[in-house]
Coordinates of N, CA and C in Angstrom, one line a residue:
M1 N 43.2 -11.3 -41.6 CA 43.4 -10.7 -43.0 C 44.3 -10.2 -43.3
N2 N 45.6 -10.0 -42.6 CA 47.0 -9.3 -42.7 C 47.6 -10.7 -43.5
E3 N 47.1 -12.2 -42.9 CA 48.0 -13.4 -43.9 C 47.8 -12.9 -45.5
F4 N 46.4 -12.7 -46.0 CA 45.8 -12.7 -47.3 C 46.8 -11.6 -48.2
Y5 N 46.9 -10.4 -47.4 CA 48.0 -9.3 -48.0 C 49.5 -9.8 -48.0
I6 N 49.6 -10.2 -46.7 CA 51.2 -10.9 -47.2 C 51.3 -11.9 -48.1
V7 N 50.5 -12.9 -48.3 CA 50.6 -13.6 -49.5 C 50.1 -13.5 -50.4
A8 N 49.0 -12.2 -51.1 CA 49.1 -11.7 -52.2 C 49.9 -11.0 -52.8
G9 N 51.1 -10.1 -51.6 CA 52.1 -9.4 -52.1 C 53.2 -10.4 -52.3
W10 N 53.4 -11.5 -51.8 CA 54.5 -12.4 -52.4 C 54.1 -13.0 -53.8
G11 N 52.6 -13.6 -53.5 CA 52.3 -13.6 -54.9 C 52.4 -12.6 -55.9
I12 N 52.5 -11.6 -55.8 CA 52.2 -10.6 -57.0 C 54.1 -10.4 -57.2
R13 N 54.9 -10.5 -55.9 CA 56.2 -10.0 -56.3 C 56.9 -11.8 -57.2
F14 N 56.2 -12.9 -57.1 CA 56.7 -14.2 -57.6 C 55.8 -13.8 -59.5
L15 N 54.7 -13.2 -59.6 CA 54.3 -12.6 -61.1 C 55.3 -11.7 -61.5
E16 N 55.6 -11.1 -61.0 CA 56.6 -10.2 -61.5 C 57.9 -10.3 -62.1
L17 N 58.6 -11.2 -61.2 CA 59.6 -12.1 -61.1 C 59.7 -12.8 -62.4
I18 N 58.3 -13.7 -62.9 CA 58.3 -14.2 -63.6 C 58.2 -13.1 -65.0
V19 N 58.0 -12.2 -65.2 CA 57.4 -10.9 -66.2 C 58.8 -10.9 -66.3
V20 N 60.1 -10.7 -65.3 CA 61.0 -10.1 -65.7 C 61.9 -10.9 -66.5
L21 N 61.6 -12.4 -66.0 CA 62.5 -13.7 -66.5 C 62.1 -13.7 -68.0
F22 N 60.6 -13.6 -68.1 CA 60.4 -14.1 -69.2 C 61.0 -12.6 -70.6
V23 N 60.6 -11.5 -70.0 CA 61.1 -11.0 -71.1 C 62.9 -10.8 -71.4
I24 N 63.6 -11.5 -70.3 CA 64.9 -12.0 -70.5 C 65.4 -12.8 -71.4
F25 N 64.4 -14.0 -71.6 CA 64.4 -15.2 -72.1 C 64.1 -15.1 -73.4
S26 N 62.9 -14.4 -73.3 CA 62.3 -14.1 -75.0 C 63.1 -13.2 -75.4
F27 N 63.7 -12.2 -75.5 CA 64.9 -11.3 -75.7 C 66.1 -11.7 -75.6
R28 N 66.5 -12.8 -75.7 CA 67.5 -13.2 -75.4 C 68.8 -12.8 -76.3
K29 N 68.3 -12.2 -77.7 CA 69.3 -11.6 -78.4 C 69.7 -10.3 -78.1
H30 N 68.9 -9.6 -76.9 CA 68.8 -8.7 -76.8 C 69.1 -8.5 -75.1
S31 N 69.3 -9.4 -74.5 CA 69.7 -9.3 -73.1 C 71.0 -8.6 -72.8
F32 N 71.7 -8.2 -72.9 CA 72.9 -7.9 -73.0 C 73.0 -6.5 -73.0
S33 N 72.0 -6.3 -73.9 CA 71.7 -4.5 -74.2 C 70.6 -4.1 -73.6
L34 N 70.0 -5.2 -73.0 CA 68.6 -4.5 -72.0 C 69.5 -4.1 -70.7
F35 N 70.6 -4.8 -70.3 CA 71.2 -4.5 -69.2 C 72.1 -3.3 -68.9
F36 N 72.9 -3.4 -70.1 CA 74.3 -2.8 -70.3 C 74.3 -1.8 -71.6
G37 N 73.7 -1.7 -72.3 CA 73.4 -1.5 -73.6 C 73.5 0.6 -74.2
G38 N 73.9 0.9 -74.5 CA 73.7 2.1 -74.6 C 73.0 2.9 -75.7
K39 N 72.9 3.9 -76.0 CA 71.6 4.5 -76.9 C 72.2 4.0 -78.1
S40 N 73.1 3.7 -78.1 CA 73.7 3.2 -80.0 C 72.7 1.8 -80.2
S41 N 72.2 1.1 -79.0 CA 71.5 0.0 -79.0 C 69.4 0.7 -79.2
L42 N 69.5 1.7 -79.6 CA 68.2 1.6 -79.4 C 67.7 2.6 -80.5
K43 N 67.8 1.7 -82.1 CA 67.8 2.1 -83.4 C 66.1 2.2 -83.7
T44 N 65.0 1.8 -83.2 CA 63.5 1.9 -83.9 C 62.7 2.5 -82.4
P45 N 61.6 2.4 -83.0 CA 60.8 2.6 -81.8 C 60.3 1.6 -80.8
A46 N 60.2 0.0 -81.6 CA 59.6 -1.4 -81.4 C 61.5 -1.7 -79.9
D47 N 62.3 -0.7 -80.4 CA 63.4 -1.2 -79.2 C 63.5 -0.2 -78.0
H48 N 63.0 1.0 -78.3 CA 62.8 1.8 -76.9 C 61.3 1.2 -76.3
K49 N 60.5 0.6 -77.3 CA 59.7 0.3 -76.4 C 59.9 -1.0 -75.2
M50 N 60.9 -2.0 -76.0 CA 61.3 -3.5 -74.9 C 61.7 -2.8 -73.7
H51 N 63.1 -2.0 -74.1 CA 63.7 -1.3 -73.1 C 63.0 -0.7 -71.9
S52 N 62.3 0.2 -72.5 CA 61.3 0.8 -71.4 C 60.5 -0.3 -70.6
C53 N 59.9 -0.9 -71.5 CA 59.5 -2.0 -70.9 C 60.2 -3.0 -69.6
F54 N 61.3 -3.1 -70.2 CA 62.0 -3.9 -69.1 C 62.5 -3.4 -67.9
L55 N 62.8 -1.9 -68.4 CA 63.0 -1.1 -67.1 C 62.3 -1.0 -66.1
T56 N 60.6 -0.7 -66.5 CA 59.6 -1.1 -65.8 C 59.5 -2.0 -64.6
A57 N 59.6 -3.0 -65.9 CA 59.4 -4.4 -65.0 C 60.5 -4.5 -63.8
L58 N 61.6 -4.4 -64.6 CA 62.8 -4.5 -63.8 C 62.4 -3.8 -62.0
A59 N 62.3 -2.7 -62.0 CA 62.2 -1.4 -61.2 C 61.1 -1.7 -60.1
V60 N 59.6 -2.4 -60.8 CA 58.8 -2.5 -60.3 C 59.1 -4.0 -59.1
L61 N 59.6 -4.6 -59.8 CA 60.2 -5.8 -59.2 C 60.9 -5.5 -58.1
V62 N 62.1 -4.6 -58.4 CA 63.2 -4.5 -57.1 C 62.4 -3.5 -56.6
F63 N 61.7 -2.7 -56.5 CA 61.1 -1.7 -55.4 C 60.0 -2.2 -54.5
H64 N 59.3 -3.3 -55.1 CA 58.3 -4.0 -54.6 C 58.4 -5.1 -53.4
A65 N 60.0 -6.2 -53.9 CA 60.5 -6.5 -52.8 C 61.2 -5.5 -51.7
I66 N 61.8 -4.4 -52.1 CA 62.6 -3.5 -51.2 C 61.6 -3.2 -50.5
S67 N 60.3 -2.5 -50.6 CA 59.0 -2.1 -49.8 C 58.6 -3.0 -48.8
G68 N 58.1 -4.4 -49.5 CA 58.2 -5.4 -48.9 C 58.9 -5.5 -47.2
S69 N 60.0 -5.6 -48.1 CA 60.8 -6.0 -46.8 C 60.5 -4.8 -46.0
L70 N 61.0 -3.7 -45.9 CA 60.8 -2.6 -45.3 C 59.9 -2.2 -44.3
A71 N 58.4 -2.6 -45.4 CA 57.2 -3.0 -44.3 C 57.4 -3.9 -43.1
T72 N 58.0 -5.3 -43.5 CA 58.0 -6.1 -42.6 C 59.2 -5.9 -41.5
Y73 N 60.1 -5.4 -41.8 CA 61.0 -4.8 -40.7 C 60.2 -3.3 -39.9
M74 N 59.3 -2.6 -40.7 CA 59.3 -1.5 -39.8 C 57.9 -2.3 -38.8
L75 N 57.1 -3.1 -39.0 CA 56.2 -3.4 -38.4 C 56.9 -4.6 -37.1
D76 N 58.3 -4.9 -37.3 CA 58.4 -5.9 -36.2 C 59.0 -5.1 -35.6
I77 N 59.4 -3.5 -35.3 CA 60.4 -2.8 -34.6 C 59.5 -2.9 -33.0
E78 N 60.0 -2.9 -32.2 CA 60.0 -2.8 -30.8 C 59.7 -1.3 -29.9
A79 N 58.2 -0.4 -30.4 CA 58.2 0.8 -30.1 C 57.1 0.7 -29.8
D80 N 56.5 2.1 -29.6 CA 55.3 2.7 -29.4 C 54.2 2.4 -30.7
N81 N 53.4 2.1 -30.5 CA 52.2 1.4 -31.5 C 52.4 2.8 -32.8
Q82 N 52.5 4.0 -32.3 CA 52.1 5.2 -32.8 C 53.0 5.6 -33.5
L83 N 53.9 5.6 -33.2 CA 55.2 5.5 -33.9 C 55.8 4.7 -35.0
V84 N 55.3 2.9 -34.5 CA 55.4 2.5 -35.8 C 54.4 2.2 -36.6
I85 N 53.6 3.3 -36.7 CA 52.9 3.4 -37.7 C 53.5 4.8 -38.3
K86 N 53.5 6.0 -37.9 CA 53.8 7.0 -38.7 C 55.3 6.4 -39.1
L87 N 56.3 5.4 -38.8 CA 57.3 5.1 -40.0 C 57.2 4.7 -40.6
Y88 N 56.1 3.5 -40.4 CA 55.5 2.6 -41.6 C 55.1 3.5 -42.5
Y89 N 54.5 4.1 -42.4 CA 54.1 5.1 -43.6 C 54.5 6.5 -44.4
F90 N 56.0 6.5 -43.4 CA 56.4 7.1 -44.1 C 57.8 6.5 -44.6
V91 N 58.1 5.6 -44.1 CA 58.8 4.4 -45.6 C 58.2 4.6 -46.3
I92 N 57.5 3.6 -46.5 CA 56.5 4.0 -47.8 C 56.0 4.6 -48.5
V93 N 55.8 5.9 -48.2 CA 55.8 6.7 -48.8 C 57.5 7.4 -49.8
C94 N 58.3 7.0 -48.6 CA 59.7 7.4 -49.5 C 60.3 6.3 -50.5
T95 N 59.9 5.1 -50.3 CA 60.2 3.9 -51.4 C 59.2 4.0 -52.6
T96 N 57.9 4.8 -52.3 CA 57.1 5.0 -53.4 C 58.0 6.1 -54.5
A97 N 58.1 6.8 -53.8 CA 59.2 7.8 -54.3 C 60.2 7.9 -55.0
A98 N 60.8 7.5 -53.9 CA 62.6 6.7 -54.9 C 62.3 5.8 -56.1
Y99 N 61.0 5.0 -56.5 CA 60.5 4.1 -57.3 C 60.7 5.2 -58.4
A100 N 59.7 6.2 -58.8 CA 59.3 6.7 -59.4 C 60.4 7.7 -59.7
A101 N 61.1 8.4 -59.1 CA 62.5 9.0 -59.2 C 63.4 7.8 -60.0
T102 N 64.0 6.7 -59.6 CA 64.1 5.7 -60.3 C 63.8 5.1 -61.3
L103 N 62.8 5.0 -61.4 CA 62.2 4.8 -63.1 C 62.6 5.7 -64.0
Y104 N 62.1 7.2 -63.4 CA 62.5 8.3 -64.2 C 64.1 8.5 -64.8
L105 N 64.7 8.6 -63.8 CA 66.5 8.4 -64.2 C 67.0 7.5 -65.1
L106 N 66.2 6.1 -64.9 CA 66.7 4.9 -65.5 C 66.3 5.1 -67.4
H107 N 65.3 5.7 -67.5 CA 64.8 5.8 -69.0 C 65.9 7.2 -69.0
V108 N 66.1 7.9 -68.7 CA 67.2 9.5 -68.8 C 68.4 8.9 -69.2
I109 N 69.2 7.8 -68.4 CA 70.5 7.4 -68.1 C 70.1 6.3 -70.0
R110 N 69.4 5.7 -69.8 CA 69.3 4.7 -70.7 C 69.0 5.4 -71.9
G111 N 68.2 6.5 -72.3 CA 68.0 7.0 -73.7 C 66.9 6.6 -74.4
C112 N 66.0 5.9 -73.5 CA 65.0 5.5 -74.1 C 63.8 5.9 -73.6
Y113 N 62.3 6.1 -75.1 CA 61.3 7.2 -74.3 C 60.7 6.4 -73.4
F114 N 59.6 7.2 -72.7 CA 58.8 7.0 -71.8 C 57.7 6.4 -72.1
T115 N 57.5 5.2 -72.2 CA 56.6 4.4 -73.0 C 54.9 4.4 -72.1
R116 N 54.1 4.0 -72.6 CA 52.6 4.0 -71.7 C 53.1 3.4 -70.9
V117 N 53.9 1.8 -70.9 CA 53.9 1.1 -69.6 C 54.4 2.0 -68.3
A118 N 55.7 2.9 -68.8 CA 56.7 3.1 -67.4 C 55.7 4.7 -67.1
R119 N 54.6 5.3 -67.6 CA 53.7 6.6 -67.6 C 52.5 5.6 -66.8
Y120 N 51.7 4.8 -66.9 CA 50.9 4.2 -66.7 C 51.4 3.7 -64.7
S121 N 52.7 2.9 -64.8 CA 53.3 2.6 -64.0 C 53.5 3.9 -62.8
L122 N 53.5 4.9 -63.3 CA 53.9 6.1 -62.5 C 52.7 6.4 -62.0
Y123 N 51.7 6.7 -62.9 CA 50.4 6.9 -62.3 C 49.6 6.2 -61.2
I124 N 50.4 4.8 -61.4 CA 49.6 4.0 -60.2 C 50.4 4.4 -59.3
T125 N 51.9 4.5 -59.0 CA 52.8 4.4 -57.9 C 52.3 6.0 -57.3
L126 N 51.8 6.9 -58.7 CA 51.5 8.2 -57.5 C 49.5 7.9 -56.6
F127 N 49.2 7.1 -57.0 CA 47.9 6.5 -56.6 C 48.5 6.4 -55.2
L128 N 49.6 5.4 -55.0 CA 49.9 4.3 -54.0 C 50.5 5.8 -53.3
M129 N 51.3 6.7 -53.8 CA 51.8 7.6 -52.6 C 50.9 8.4 -52.0
L130 N 49.9 8.8 -52.6 CA 49.0 9.4 -52.3 C 48.0 8.8 -50.9
L131 N 47.8 7.6 -51.2 CA 47.2 6.6 -50.3 C 47.9 6.5 -49.4
N132 N 49.6 6.3 -49.3 CA 50.3 5.9 -48.0 C 50.4 7.4 -47.6
A133 N 50.3 8.6 -48.0 CA 50.2 9.8 -47.8 C 49.5 10.4 -46.8
A134 N 48.4 9.9 -47.1 CA 46.8 10.3 -46.5 C 46.7 9.1 -45.2
Q135 N 47.5 7.9 -45.6 CA 47.3 7.1 -43.9 C 48.1 7.3 -43.0
L136 N 49.3 8.0 -43.5 CA 50.1 8.8 -42.6 C 49.3 9.8 -41.8
L137 N 49.5 10.7 -42.6 CA 48.7 11.5 -42.3 C 47.3 11.4 -40.9
L138 N 46.6 10.3 -41.5 CA 45.2 9.8 -40.5 C 45.5 9.3 -39.5
R139 N 46.0 8.3 -39.9 CA 46.3 7.3 -38.8 C 47.5 7.7 -38.1
G140 N 48.8 8.0 -38.8 CA 49.5 8.4 -37.9 C 49.9 9.5 -37.2
Y141 N 49.0 10.6 -37.5 CA 49.2 12.1 -36.9 C 47.9 12.2 -36.2
L142 N 46.9 11.8 -36.7 CA 45.3 12.1 -36.6 C 44.8 10.8 -36.1
G143 N 45.4 9.7 -35.7 CA 44.4 8.9 -35.5 C 43.4 8.3 -35.3
N144 N 43.0 8.8 -37.0 CA 42.0 8.2 -37.5 C 41.8 7.3 -38.4
E145 N 41.0 6.5 -38.2 CA 40.9 5.1 -39.1 C 39.7 5.0 -40.4
L146 N 39.8 6.3 -41.1 CA 38.9 6.5 -42.0 C 39.1 5.9 -43.3
L147 N 40.5 5.8 -43.9 CA 40.5 5.0 -44.6 C 41.1 3.2 -44.5
Y148 N 41.2 3.3 -43.5 CA 41.8 2.0 -43.1 C 41.3 0.6 -43.7
S149 N 39.9 0.4 -43.8 CA 39.6 -0.8 -44.3 C 39.5 -0.7 -46.1
I150 N 39.7 0.3 -46.5 CA 40.1 0.9 -47.7 C 41.3 0.5 -48.3
Y151 N 42.4 0.7 -47.9 CA 43.4 0.5 -47.8 C 44.5 -0.8 -48.6
G152 N 44.0 -1.7 -47.3 CA 44.4 -2.9 -47.8 C 43.8 -3.4 -49.6
P153 N 43.0 -3.5 -49.8 CA 42.3 -3.9 -50.7 C 42.9 -3.0 -52.0
A154 N 42.6 -1.6 -52.0 CA 43.4 -0.3 -52.7 C 44.7 -1.0 -52.9
T155 N 45.7 -1.1 -52.2 CA 46.6 -1.8 -52.3 C 47.2 -3.0 -53.2
V156 N 46.5 -3.7 -52.6 CA 46.4 -5.0 -53.6 C 46.1 -5.2 -54.7
I157 N 44.7 -4.6 -55.5 CA 44.4 -4.1 -56.4 C 45.3 -2.8 -57.2
A158 N 45.8 -1.8 -56.9 CA 46.9 -1.5 -57.9 C 48.0 -2.2 -57.6
N159 N 48.6 -2.8 -56.8 CA 50.0 -4.0 -57.3 C 49.3 -4.9 -58.6
L160 N 48.4 -5.4 -58.2 CA 48.0 -6.5 -59.3 C 47.7 -5.5 -60.7
C161 N 47.3 -4.0 -61.0 CA 47.1 -3.6 -62.2 C 48.9 -3.4 -62.2
E162 N 49.4 -2.8 -61.4 CA 50.9 -2.7 -62.0 C 51.3 -3.9 -62.5
W163 N 50.9 -5.1 -62.1 CA 51.8 -6.3 -62.6 C 50.7 -6.5 -64.1
L164 N 50.0 -6.0 -64.3 CA 49.0 -6.3 -65.7 C 49.6 -5.3 -66.2
I165 N 49.9 -4.1 -65.8 CA 50.5 -2.9 -66.7 C 51.9 -3.6 -67.4
V166 N 52.8 -3.9 -66.8 CA 53.8 -5.1 -66.7 C 54.2 -5.8 -67.5
A167 N 53.0 -7.0 -67.2 CA 53.3 -8.0 -68.1 C 52.6 -7.8 -69.8
K168 N 51.8 -7.2 -69.7 CA 51.0 -7.1 -71.1 C 52.1 -6.8 -72.4
Y169 N 52.9 -6.3 -72.0 CA 53.5 -6.3 -73.3 C 54.4 -7.5 -73.5
P170 N 54.8 -8.1 -72.8 CA 55.2 -9.3 -73.0 C 54.1 -10.3 -73.5
F171 N 53.1 -10.5 -72.9 CA 52.0 -11.2 -73.2 C 51.9 -11.0 -74.9
Y172 N 51.7 -9.8 -75.2 CA 51.3 -9.5 -76.8 C 52.1 -9.9 -77.5
K173 N 54.0 -9.5 -76.7 CA 55.1 -10.3 -78.0 C 55.0 -12.1 -78.2
F174 N 54.6 -12.4 -77.1 CA 54.7 -13.9 -76.7 C 53.6 -14.6 -77.8
M175 N 52.4 -13.7 -78.2 CA 51.1 -14.5 -78.4 C 51.7 -14.1 -80.1
E176 N 52.2 -12.7 -80.3 CA 52.5 -12.2 -81.6 C 53.7 -13.3 -82.5
T177 N 54.7 -13.9 -81.6 CA 55.7 -14.8 -82.1 C 54.6 -16.0 -82.0
R178 N 53.8 -15.9 -81.7 CA 53.0 -17.6 -81.7 C 52.5 -18.2 -82.9
I179 N 51.6 -16.7 -83.3 CA 50.7 -16.6 -84.8 C 51.8 -16.5 -85.8
R180 N 53.0 -15.8 -85.5 CA 53.6 -16.4 -87.1 C 54.3 -17.5 -86.5
Q181 N 54.4 -18.0 -86.0 CA 55.3 -19.5 -86.1 C 54.2 -20.1 -86.5
E182 N 52.6 -19.7 -86.3 CA 52.0 -20.8 -86.5 C 51.4 -20.6 -88.0
A183 N 51.7 -19.2 -88.3 CA 51.4 -19.2 -90.1 C 52.5 -19.6 -90.8

């Protein structure tokens, strides 16, 4: 079953990379301002939404790659199994909290509105952070396997929901442009 979770994790990261590349490609005329623009490039609510969705998609991609690499590294540590479990869940909780803080700060620094995409992403992140904290407490400190069978599927489903939320805006924009071209 662990192989499934590894493959699912890489698959989700690949889909997230496609979303980020699609946003950059679709909004070529805005690509410089997506990365380096200031508040002056945000003139309309649509600009705010585009930038917020891009920041969210980019942060999700980067932090999923970071947390996946850290998780693999944590599991390869030669130490007592209980210590590895504690370290693993602690690092994942810290990485998830760092993602939430980074996403918030990127929006503050960029000066764009916090759109639904960013909010829903943070809700899922909060769920994952609480799930990992519960696992840290239950498995790491109490030695209880209560959530163990739920943890893997819940994490995969939450990450798929995260991807769907991030992919929704570019998909609708793509469909909108296709409809305009056909009309």
